[in-house]
Amino acid sequence: MPYESDAPHTPGMTSLPPPAEELRILDAELYRLDARRAQLLARRAWLVSVLQPVRPLPAPPPPSSRPEATAPGVQNVLLLLGGVLLTVAAMVFTLVSWGHLGITGRSLVLGGVTLAVLGAPVALLRRGLRSTAESVAGLGLALTVLDAYALYEAAFAGADGVTYTALASTVLAALWAAYGMALDELRLPRPAALLAGQLPLPLWVVAADGGPYAVTAALLLTAAGDAVVALRVSGRPLRPVALVCAFTVGGLGVLASVVLSLDASGPGAAARAAGLLLLAAAIALGVARFTPHTALATGTALAAGLCAVAGAGGVLRVSLPGTWVVPACLACGIALLAVARGTAPVRRGLTLASYAVQGGAVLWALPAAGVALLGPTVWLGRVWAGAPEDARAAVTVDAFWPPHSATAPLVLVVVAALLAVRGDARWRPYALGPAWAAAVALPAALELPYAAGLSLLGLLVTALLWRGTPSAAGLAVATSLSLGLLSLAAEPATLTVLASLTAVFAAAALRGRAAPVPAAASLGHATALACAVGASAGWRPEHIALLVLVVPVAAALLAPRIADPAGTLAVEITGAVAGLVAVGLALPDLPLLALVLSLCAVITAGTAVRPDRRRVGHAAVVLFVLASWVRLAAWQVGVPEAYTLPVTVPALLVGVVRRRRDPRSSSWTAYGPGLAATLLPSLAATWGDPEWTRPLLLGAAALLVTLLGARHRLQSLLVLGGAVLVVDALHELAPYLVQAADALPRWVPPALAGLLLLALGATYEQRLRDVRKVREVLGRMN
């Protein structure tokens, strides 16, 4: 509809706003009214809260204490304690108060109480009191044991105790089992019957005068019954109890069987013990076959395999010579690999048993290899004492050969072959270890002739180097060391073996097979060969040192031609060690020692020519200096400048070159070491020198150094030259200063000290006054 207005229209005035604008204005007014209303309501609520009285908040309830034990737990503890106390009371009554009643009273009391206690769980179970019924049933079972004891004391006191115990345990086991079957809800009677069932069979065997073999068989059969129960019963707690009983009784039976096997002195006794061990193996294998648990199956199969090998080993021990017992047992262990059938856990357990037997055989054989490897060290103190009778005598000079170890190499070879044939890619490389140990022990085990043993070890070194792996190279070095020590027994053997080893390792290094190790070993054997050649020629040690220097020369020439950095470093280190050996040999003769040091310095300087070995030049300088000092000592020169000037002059020249290349380098680094090397020792020598020549020359040199330092503004020259000059002058003026001091009156030193103190005090006061003036000036500025 059209918009109408009652307001009169005045000429010249605007009309009302359009509807849309007026609607916007109304909405804005209403929004402001709503905001004002909310503000007023909030203010009203605050005023109401202020005018109302403050009501205290209700206090929170105190925290309730949490029980530390559950109700079933408290119940079980109470029932257990009650059962134990009643059992103790029954024992006290039976053992102490028994004599106060006659035979009729005794029977009536114990019988009635036992029947009442055993019948009480029926009523308790009907009422749903299962825990109480368990406690009462346990008390009843304990009373049956007391009944058996009371019956023995009353009616069968003259009977055999073992027989009666066997009968009583049989009857109690049967009664408890029947009681548990009758009251199926009770958990205690059947495990108790199983525990009691561990005694009847061994006790019946003992009562029948059965020997240790029969008793052990009874233990194993009892363990077999426990295993059957554990496998066929799935409920708790009967199955855990059966497992514990099976392992405990079975372990006792196996231990007794092993003891019988070790004590067997003939084939018959050993066969009987082996039969027991085979019975244990069959029981364990049956458990492994039928148990559903993988770990249990593997463990019992492992035990079965070990029992079978132990039984066979007992028979072999009394049937074969001691040398062949371990190889035969190893064969039995290997046979386990062939008979490993059945489920995967069974096969795994038998395989582990075979590995355990192989490991034991290797441990038995290792002492023989150790004696063969380390025994030759004794020849270091008996060089060229004469060739021994055979290889075993050569390694057992100060050691003993392990008994029955002649077949140790065979055992090691067999194990190595198994690792190589049956092992996977991870274990196959480990076959090298047993094979190497077998080869090392073979000459001594077979008592080969001395020369044959050396030849065999030499072939072993060659074969290991031909293999070319780092591990084989390491074993080759170990074998060569043992071979070299073994060859020290005879002069021809020493020369031949060392020359052969040098050539063999050099050839391996040239072929590039694990080059660093063969190269270093070749130079090491060459060093030993040089010593042996010199000793064979009758040379003195200091002359042999000149021959040994051939090795460092060869190392210095060969090192740059090796492409492998590791090989280069190994050759250089070995050459340095050979140089040290030469120095050690030349120590008794000072002139020859100086010559050796000079030659070593020349070799080192030649090495320092290479761009990557510049730092070796420092070692060359040190060797040259040492050579000069040794030569001066050989000439009995006692003047210190003769030792220090050969150091100072090259050091100063090096410093000059360094300052020219790097003008920013410190003068202390460039010239300090060289100047100190001569000035300080000479200064120390002047204090004990009564002549005037050294102080005069030292003072002149110090003055020249000081002037040069002042001319070129070098701190090190100024400080060192000036300090030495002052100290040298004081040394020269010291006698006159002492005379002057003696000529002075006694009052002069105190007077001088007083003047010094006055001067210090005046200076201190002057400083304080200056500080005070500065403070006053600052105060006026504020």
PDB file of C-alpha atoms in Angstrom, residues 494-687:
ATOM      1  CA  THR A 494     115.990 -69.604  11.451  1.00  0.00           C
ATOM      2  CA  LEU A 495     117.650 -68.284   8.304  1.00  0.00           C
ATOM      3  CA  THR A 496     115.560 -70.432   5.986  1.00  0.00           C
ATOM      4  CA  VAL A 497     112.227 -69.704   7.663  1.00  0.00           C
ATOM      5  CA  LEU A 498     112.757 -65.934   7.956  1.00  0.00           C
ATOM      6  CA  ALA A 499     113.901 -65.645   4.357  1.00  0.00           C
ATOM      7  CA  SER A 500     110.936 -67.683   3.164  1.00  0.00           C
ATOM      8  CA  LEU A 501     108.459 -65.671   5.202  1.00  0.00           C
ATOM      9  CA  THR A 502     109.901 -62.415   3.889  1.00  0.00           C
ATOM     10  CA  ALA A 503     109.511 -63.601   0.323  1.00  0.00           C
ATOM     11  CA  VAL A 504     106.047 -65.086   0.789  1.00  0.00           C
ATOM     12  CA  PHE A 505     104.605 -61.971   2.431  1.00  0.00           C
ATOM     13  CA  ALA A 506     106.275 -59.740  -0.150  1.00  0.00           C
ATOM     14  CA  ALA A 507     104.707 -61.790  -2.961  1.00  0.00           C
ATOM     15  CA  ALA A 508     101.293 -61.537  -1.285  1.00  0.00           C
ATOM     16  CA  ALA A 509     101.701 -57.781  -0.956  1.00  0.00           C
ATOM     17  CA  LEU A 510     102.615 -57.483  -4.629  1.00  0.00           C
ATOM     18  CA  ARG A 511      99.512 -59.471  -5.571  1.00  0.00           C
ATOM     19  CA  GLY A 512      97.445 -56.907  -3.702  1.00  0.00           C
ATOM     20  CA  ARG A 513      95.808 -59.425  -1.336  1.00  0.00           C
ATOM     21  CA  ALA A 514      95.106 -57.504   1.889  1.00  0.00           C
ATOM     22  CA  ALA A 515      98.257 -55.531   0.998  1.00  0.00           C
ATOM     23  CA  PRO A 516      98.838 -53.511   4.205  1.00  0.00           C
ATOM     24  CA  VAL A 517      99.187 -56.576   6.439  1.00  0.00           C
ATOM     25  CA  PRO A 518     101.496 -58.649   4.174  1.00  0.00           C
ATOM     26  CA  ALA A 519     103.653 -55.630   3.356  1.00  0.00           C
ATOM     27  CA  ALA A 520     104.210 -54.783   7.007  1.00  0.00           C
ATOM     28  CA  ALA A 521     104.764 -58.447   7.869  1.00  0.00           C
ATOM     29  CA  SER A 522     107.310 -58.811   5.071  1.00  0.00           C
ATOM     30  CA  LEU A 523     109.364 -55.883   6.340  1.00  0.00           C
ATOM     31  CA  GLY A 524     109.089 -57.174   9.905  1.00  0.00           C
ATOM     32  CA  HIS A 525     110.409 -60.588   8.924  1.00  0.00           C
ATOM     33  CA  ALA A 526     113.117 -58.888   6.857  1.00  0.00           C
ATOM     34  CA  THR A 527     114.215 -57.047  10.006  1.00  0.00           C
ATOM     35  CA  ALA A 528     114.423 -60.315  11.906  1.00  0.00           C
ATOM     36  CA  LEU A 529     116.275 -61.887   8.976  1.00  0.00           C
ATOM     37  CA  ALA A 530     118.864 -59.083   8.990  1.00  0.00           C
ATOM     38  CA  CYS A 531     119.477 -59.655  12.696  1.00  0.00           C
ATOM     39  CA  ALA A 532     119.769 -63.407  12.145  1.00  0.00           C
ATOM     40  CA  VAL A 533     122.176 -62.988   9.227  1.00  0.00           C
ATOM     41  CA  GLY A 534     124.392 -60.650  11.222  1.00  0.00           C
ATOM     42  CA  ALA A 535     124.386 -62.975  14.208  1.00  0.00           C
ATOM     43  CA  SER A 536     125.166 -65.926  11.954  1.00  0.00           C
ATOM     44  CA  ALA A 537     128.146 -64.016  10.541  1.00  0.00           C
ATOM     45  CA  GLY A 538     129.433 -63.337  14.043  1.00  0.00           C
ATOM     46  CA  TRP A 539     128.914 -59.582  13.921  1.00  0.00           C
ATOM     47  CA  ARG A 540     128.567 -57.457  16.995  1.00  0.00           C
ATOM     48  CA  PRO A 541     125.109 -55.957  17.635  1.00  0.00           C
ATOM     49  CA  GLU A 542     126.199 -52.441  16.691  1.00  0.00           C
ATOM     50  CA  HIS A 543     127.420 -53.734  13.326  1.00  0.00           C
ATOM     51  CA  ILE A 544     124.199 -55.664  12.811  1.00  0.00           C
ATOM     52  CA  ALA A 545     122.413 -52.326  13.207  1.00  0.00           C
ATOM     53  CA  LEU A 546     123.911 -51.146   9.914  1.00  0.00           C
ATOM     54  CA  LEU A 547     122.484 -54.221   8.194  1.00  0.00           C
ATOM     55  CA  VAL A 548     119.077 -53.671   9.761  1.00  0.00           C
ATOM     56  CA  LEU A 549     118.990 -50.164   8.253  1.00  0.00           C
ATOM     57  CA  VAL A 550     118.445 -51.789   4.882  1.00  0.00           C
ATOM     58  CA  VAL A 551     114.825 -52.335   5.912  1.00  0.00           C
ATOM     59  CA  PRO A 552     114.022 -48.634   6.540  1.00  0.00           C
ATOM     60  CA  VAL A 553     115.722 -47.784   3.232  1.00  0.00           C
ATOM     61  CA  ALA A 554     113.555 -50.336   1.434  1.00  0.00           C
ATOM     62  CA  ALA A 555     110.455 -49.049   3.201  1.00  0.00           C
ATOM     63  CA  ALA A 556     111.243 -45.448   2.213  1.00  0.00           C
ATOM     64  CA  LEU A 557     111.723 -46.481  -1.417  1.00  0.00           C
ATOM     65  CA  LEU A 558     108.644 -48.712  -1.607  1.00  0.00           C
ATOM     66  CA  ALA A 559     106.145 -46.499   0.241  1.00  0.00           C
ATOM     67  CA  PRO A 560     105.646 -43.920  -2.571  1.00  0.00           C
ATOM     68  CA  ARG A 561     104.989 -46.708  -5.078  1.00  0.00           C
ATOM     69  CA  ILE A 562     102.065 -48.190  -3.148  1.00  0.00           C
ATOM     70  CA  ALA A 563      98.715 -46.934  -4.344  1.00  0.00           C
ATOM     71  CA  ASP A 564      96.806 -47.876  -1.193  1.00  0.00           C
ATOM     72  CA  PRO A 565      97.228 -45.203   1.545  1.00  0.00           C
ATOM     73  CA  ALA A 566      96.798 -47.836   4.234  1.00  0.00           C
ATOM     74  CA  GLY A 567      99.552 -49.930   2.687  1.00  0.00           C
ATOM     75  CA  THR A 568     101.838 -46.898   2.475  1.00  0.00           C
ATOM     76  CA  LEU A 569     101.286 -46.076   6.127  1.00  0.00           C
ATOM     77  CA  ALA A 570     101.860 -49.697   7.190  1.00  0.00           C
ATOM     78  CA  VAL A 571     105.159 -49.853   5.285  1.00  0.00           C
ATOM     79  CA  GLU A 572     106.364 -46.547   6.744  1.00  0.00           C
ATOM     80  CA  ILE A 573     105.475 -47.530  10.293  1.00  0.00           C
ATOM     81  CA  THR A 574     107.248 -50.855   9.925  1.00  0.00           C
ATOM     82  CA  GLY A 575     110.317 -49.089   8.526  1.00  0.00           C
ATOM     83  CA  ALA A 576     110.311 -46.712  11.502  1.00  0.00           C
ATOM     84  CA  VAL A 577     110.140 -49.659  13.896  1.00  0.00           C
ATOM     85  CA  ALA A 578     113.074 -51.275  12.088  1.00  0.00           C
ATOM     86  CA  GLY A 579     115.006 -48.025  12.505  1.00  0.00           C
ATOM     87  CA  LEU A 580     114.319 -48.094  16.240  1.00  0.00           C
ATOM     88  CA  VAL A 581     115.614 -51.666  16.338  1.00  0.00           C
ATOM     89  CA  ALA A 582     118.814 -50.521  14.621  1.00  0.00           C
ATOM     90  CA  VAL A 583     119.219 -47.684  17.123  1.00  0.00           C
ATOM     91  CA  GLY A 584     118.749 -50.102  19.989  1.00  0.00           C
ATOM     92  CA  LEU A 585     121.368 -52.463  18.596  1.00  0.00           C
ATOM     93  CA  ALA A 586     123.868 -49.611  18.215  1.00  0.00           C
ATOM     94  CA  LEU A 587     123.521 -48.232  21.734  1.00  0.00           C
ATOM     95  CA  PRO A 588     126.701 -49.871  23.149  1.00  0.00           C
ATOM     96  CA  ASP A 589     128.963 -48.089  20.604  1.00  0.00           C
ATOM     97  CA  LEU A 590     128.567 -44.279  20.537  1.00  0.00           C
ATOM     98  CA  PRO A 591     130.370 -43.638  17.199  1.00  0.00           C
ATOM     99  CA  LEU A 592     128.286 -46.282  15.458  1.00  0.00           C
ATOM    100  CA  LEU A 593     125.178 -44.973  17.195  1.00  0.00           C
ATOM    101  CA  ALA A 594     125.909 -41.518  15.773  1.00  0.00           C
ATOM    102  CA  LEU A 595     126.327 -43.060  12.336  1.00  0.00           C
ATOM    103  CA  VAL A 596     123.069 -44.987  12.646  1.00  0.00           C
ATOM    104  CA  LEU A 597     121.220 -41.863  13.766  1.00  0.00           C
ATOM    105  CA  SER A 598     122.671 -39.930  10.850  1.00  0.00           C
ATOM    106  CA  LEU A 599     121.601 -42.586   8.383  1.00  0.00           C
ATOM    107  CA  CYS A 600     118.118 -42.642   9.914  1.00  0.00           C
ATOM    108  CA  ALA A 601     118.031 -38.859   9.538  1.00  0.00           C
ATOM    109  CA  VAL A 602     118.993 -39.167   5.882  1.00  0.00           C
ATOM    110  CA  ILE A 603     116.240 -41.739   5.291  1.00  0.00           C
ATOM    111  CA  THR A 604     113.703 -39.550   7.077  1.00  0.00           C
ATOM    112  CA  ALA A 605     114.781 -36.487   5.124  1.00  0.00           C
ATOM    113  CA  GLY A 606     114.348 -38.421   1.896  1.00  0.00           C
ATOM    114  CA  THR A 607     110.804 -39.276   2.987  1.00  0.00           C
ATOM    115  CA  ALA A 608     110.133 -35.628   3.819  1.00  0.00           C
ATOM    116  CA  VAL A 609     110.821 -34.693   0.209  1.00  0.00           C
ATOM    117  CA  ARG A 610     107.400 -36.075  -0.712  1.00  0.00           C
ATOM    118  CA  PRO A 611     104.698 -33.371  -0.616  1.00  0.00           C
ATOM    119  CA  ASP A 612     102.400 -35.390   1.646  1.00  0.00           C
ATOM    120  CA  ARG A 613     105.175 -36.105   4.181  1.00  0.00           C
ATOM    121  CA  ARG A 614     106.588 -32.624   4.781  1.00  0.00           C
ATOM    122  CA  ARG A 615     106.077 -32.895   8.514  1.00  0.00           C
ATOM    123  CA  VAL A 616     108.487 -35.804   8.703  1.00  0.00           C
ATOM    124  CA  GLY A 617     111.237 -33.212   8.173  1.00  0.00           C
ATOM    125  CA  HIS A 618     110.985 -32.290  11.852  1.00  0.00           C
ATOM    126  CA  ALA A 619     111.914 -35.849  12.756  1.00  0.00           C
ATOM    127  CA  ALA A 620     114.859 -35.670  10.365  1.00  0.00           C
ATOM    128  CA  VAL A 621     116.124 -32.523  12.078  1.00  0.00           C
ATOM    129  CA  VAL A 622     115.797 -34.154  15.477  1.00  0.00           C
ATOM    130  CA  LEU A 623     117.706 -37.210  14.279  1.00  0.00           C
ATOM    131  CA  PHE A 624     120.484 -35.057  12.814  1.00  0.00           C
ATOM    132  CA  VAL A 625     120.791 -33.160  16.086  1.00  0.00           C
ATOM    133  CA  LEU A 626     120.865 -36.377  18.103  1.00  0.00           C
ATOM    134  CA  ALA A 627     123.515 -37.787  15.794  1.00  0.00           C
ATOM    135  CA  SER A 628     125.680 -34.712  16.275  1.00  0.00           C
ATOM    136  CA  TRP A 629     125.244 -34.830  20.024  1.00  0.00           C
ATOM    137  CA  VAL A 630     126.157 -38.505  20.158  1.00  0.00           C
ATOM    138  CA  ARG A 631     129.221 -37.846  18.050  1.00  0.00           C
ATOM    139  CA  LEU A 632     130.295 -35.003  20.349  1.00  0.00           C
ATOM    140  CA  ALA A 633     129.752 -37.233  23.352  1.00  0.00           C
ATOM    141  CA  ALA A 634     131.880 -39.900  21.701  1.00  0.00           C
ATOM    142  CA  TRP A 635     134.632 -37.283  21.285  1.00  0.00           C
ATOM    143  CA  GLN A 636     134.157 -36.414  24.974  1.00  0.00           C
ATOM    144  CA  VAL A 637     133.306 -32.817  24.177  1.00  0.00           C
ATOM    145  CA  GLY A 638     131.988 -31.069  27.271  1.00  0.00           C
ATOM    146  CA  VAL A 639     131.457 -27.568  25.903  1.00  0.00           C
ATOM    147  CA  PRO A 640     127.659 -26.967  25.816  1.00  0.00           C
ATOM    148  CA  GLU A 641     127.890 -24.623  22.835  1.00  0.00           C
ATOM    149  CA  ALA A 642     129.121 -27.498  20.727  1.00  0.00           C
ATOM    150  CA  TYR A 643     125.747 -29.192  21.356  1.00  0.00           C
ATOM    151  CA  THR A 644     123.532 -26.147  21.117  1.00  0.00           C
ATOM    152  CA  LEU A 645     124.975 -24.295  18.130  1.00  0.00           C
ATOM    153  CA  PRO A 646     124.130 -27.126  15.665  1.00  0.00           C
ATOM    154  CA  VAL A 647     120.536 -26.641  16.765  1.00  0.00           C
ATOM    155  CA  THR A 648     120.539 -22.867  16.836  1.00  0.00           C
ATOM    156  CA  VAL A 649     121.937 -22.221  13.379  1.00  0.00           C
ATOM    157  CA  PRO A 650     119.390 -24.381  11.430  1.00  0.00           C
ATOM    158  CA  ALA A 651     116.577 -23.129  13.644  1.00  0.00           C
ATOM    159  CA  LEU A 652     117.458 -19.496  12.927  1.00  0.00           C
ATOM    160  CA  LEU A 653     117.727 -20.186   9.212  1.00  0.00           C
ATOM    161  CA  VAL A 654     114.300 -21.801   9.268  1.00  0.00           C
ATOM    162  CA  GLY A 655     113.002 -18.799  11.170  1.00  0.00           C
ATOM    163  CA  VAL A 656     114.386 -16.383   8.578  1.00  0.00           C
ATOM    164  CA  VAL A 657     112.742 -18.330   5.772  1.00  0.00           C
ATOM    165  CA  ARG A 658     109.458 -18.409   7.627  1.00  0.00           C
ATOM    166  CA  ARG A 659     109.491 -14.666   8.310  1.00  0.00           C
ATOM    167  CA  ARG A 660     110.152 -13.973   4.632  1.00  0.00           C
ATOM    168  CA  ARG A 661     107.230 -16.164   3.582  1.00  0.00           C
ATOM    169  CA  ASP A 662     104.917 -14.864   6.288  1.00  0.00           C
ATOM    170  CA  PRO A 663     105.982 -11.445   7.633  1.00  0.00           C
ATOM    171  CA  ARG A 664     103.065 -11.510  10.103  1.00  0.00           C
ATOM    172  CA  SER A 665     104.416 -14.526  11.970  1.00  0.00           C
ATOM    173  CA  SER A 666     105.650 -13.886  15.501  1.00  0.00           C
ATOM    174  CA  SER A 667     109.354 -13.459  16.162  1.00  0.00           C
ATOM    175  CA  TRP A 668     108.959 -15.744  19.174  1.00  0.00           C
ATOM    176  CA  THR A 669     107.878 -18.559  16.862  1.00  0.00           C
ATOM    177  CA  ALA A 670     110.549 -17.841  14.263  1.00  0.00           C
ATOM    178  CA  TYR A 671     113.621 -17.024  16.368  1.00  0.00           C
ATOM    179  CA  GLY A 672     112.710 -17.803  19.984  1.00  0.00           C
ATOM    180  CA  PRO A 673     113.468 -21.564  20.007  1.00  0.00           C
ATOM    181  CA  GLY A 674     116.771 -21.152  18.154  1.00  0.00           C
ATOM    182  CA  LEU A 675     118.079 -18.341  20.371  1.00  0.00           C
ATOM    183  CA  ALA A 676     116.945 -20.026  23.577  1.00  0.00           C
ATOM    184  CA  ALA A 677     118.667 -23.279  22.533  1.00  0.00           C
ATOM    185  CA  THR A 678     122.082 -21.587  22.794  1.00  0.00           C
ATOM    186  CA  LEU A 679     121.715 -18.560  25.070  1.00  0.00           C
ATOM    187  CA  LEU A 680     120.073 -20.276  28.015  1.00  0.00           C
ATOM    188  CA  PRO A 681     122.428 -23.319  28.291  1.00  0.00           C
ATOM    189  CA  SER A 682     125.440 -21.020  27.894  1.00  0.00           C
ATOM    190  CA  LEU A 683     124.060 -18.686  30.558  1.00  0.00           C
ATOM    191  CA  ALA A 684     123.662 -21.625  32.912  1.00  0.00           C
ATOM    192  CA  ALA A 685     127.228 -22.726  32.164  1.00  0.00           C
ATOM    193  CA  THR A 686     128.669 -19.280  33.021  1.00  0.00           C
ATOM    194  CA  TRP A 687     127.663 -19.566  36.704  1.00  0.00           C
TER     195      TRP A 687
END
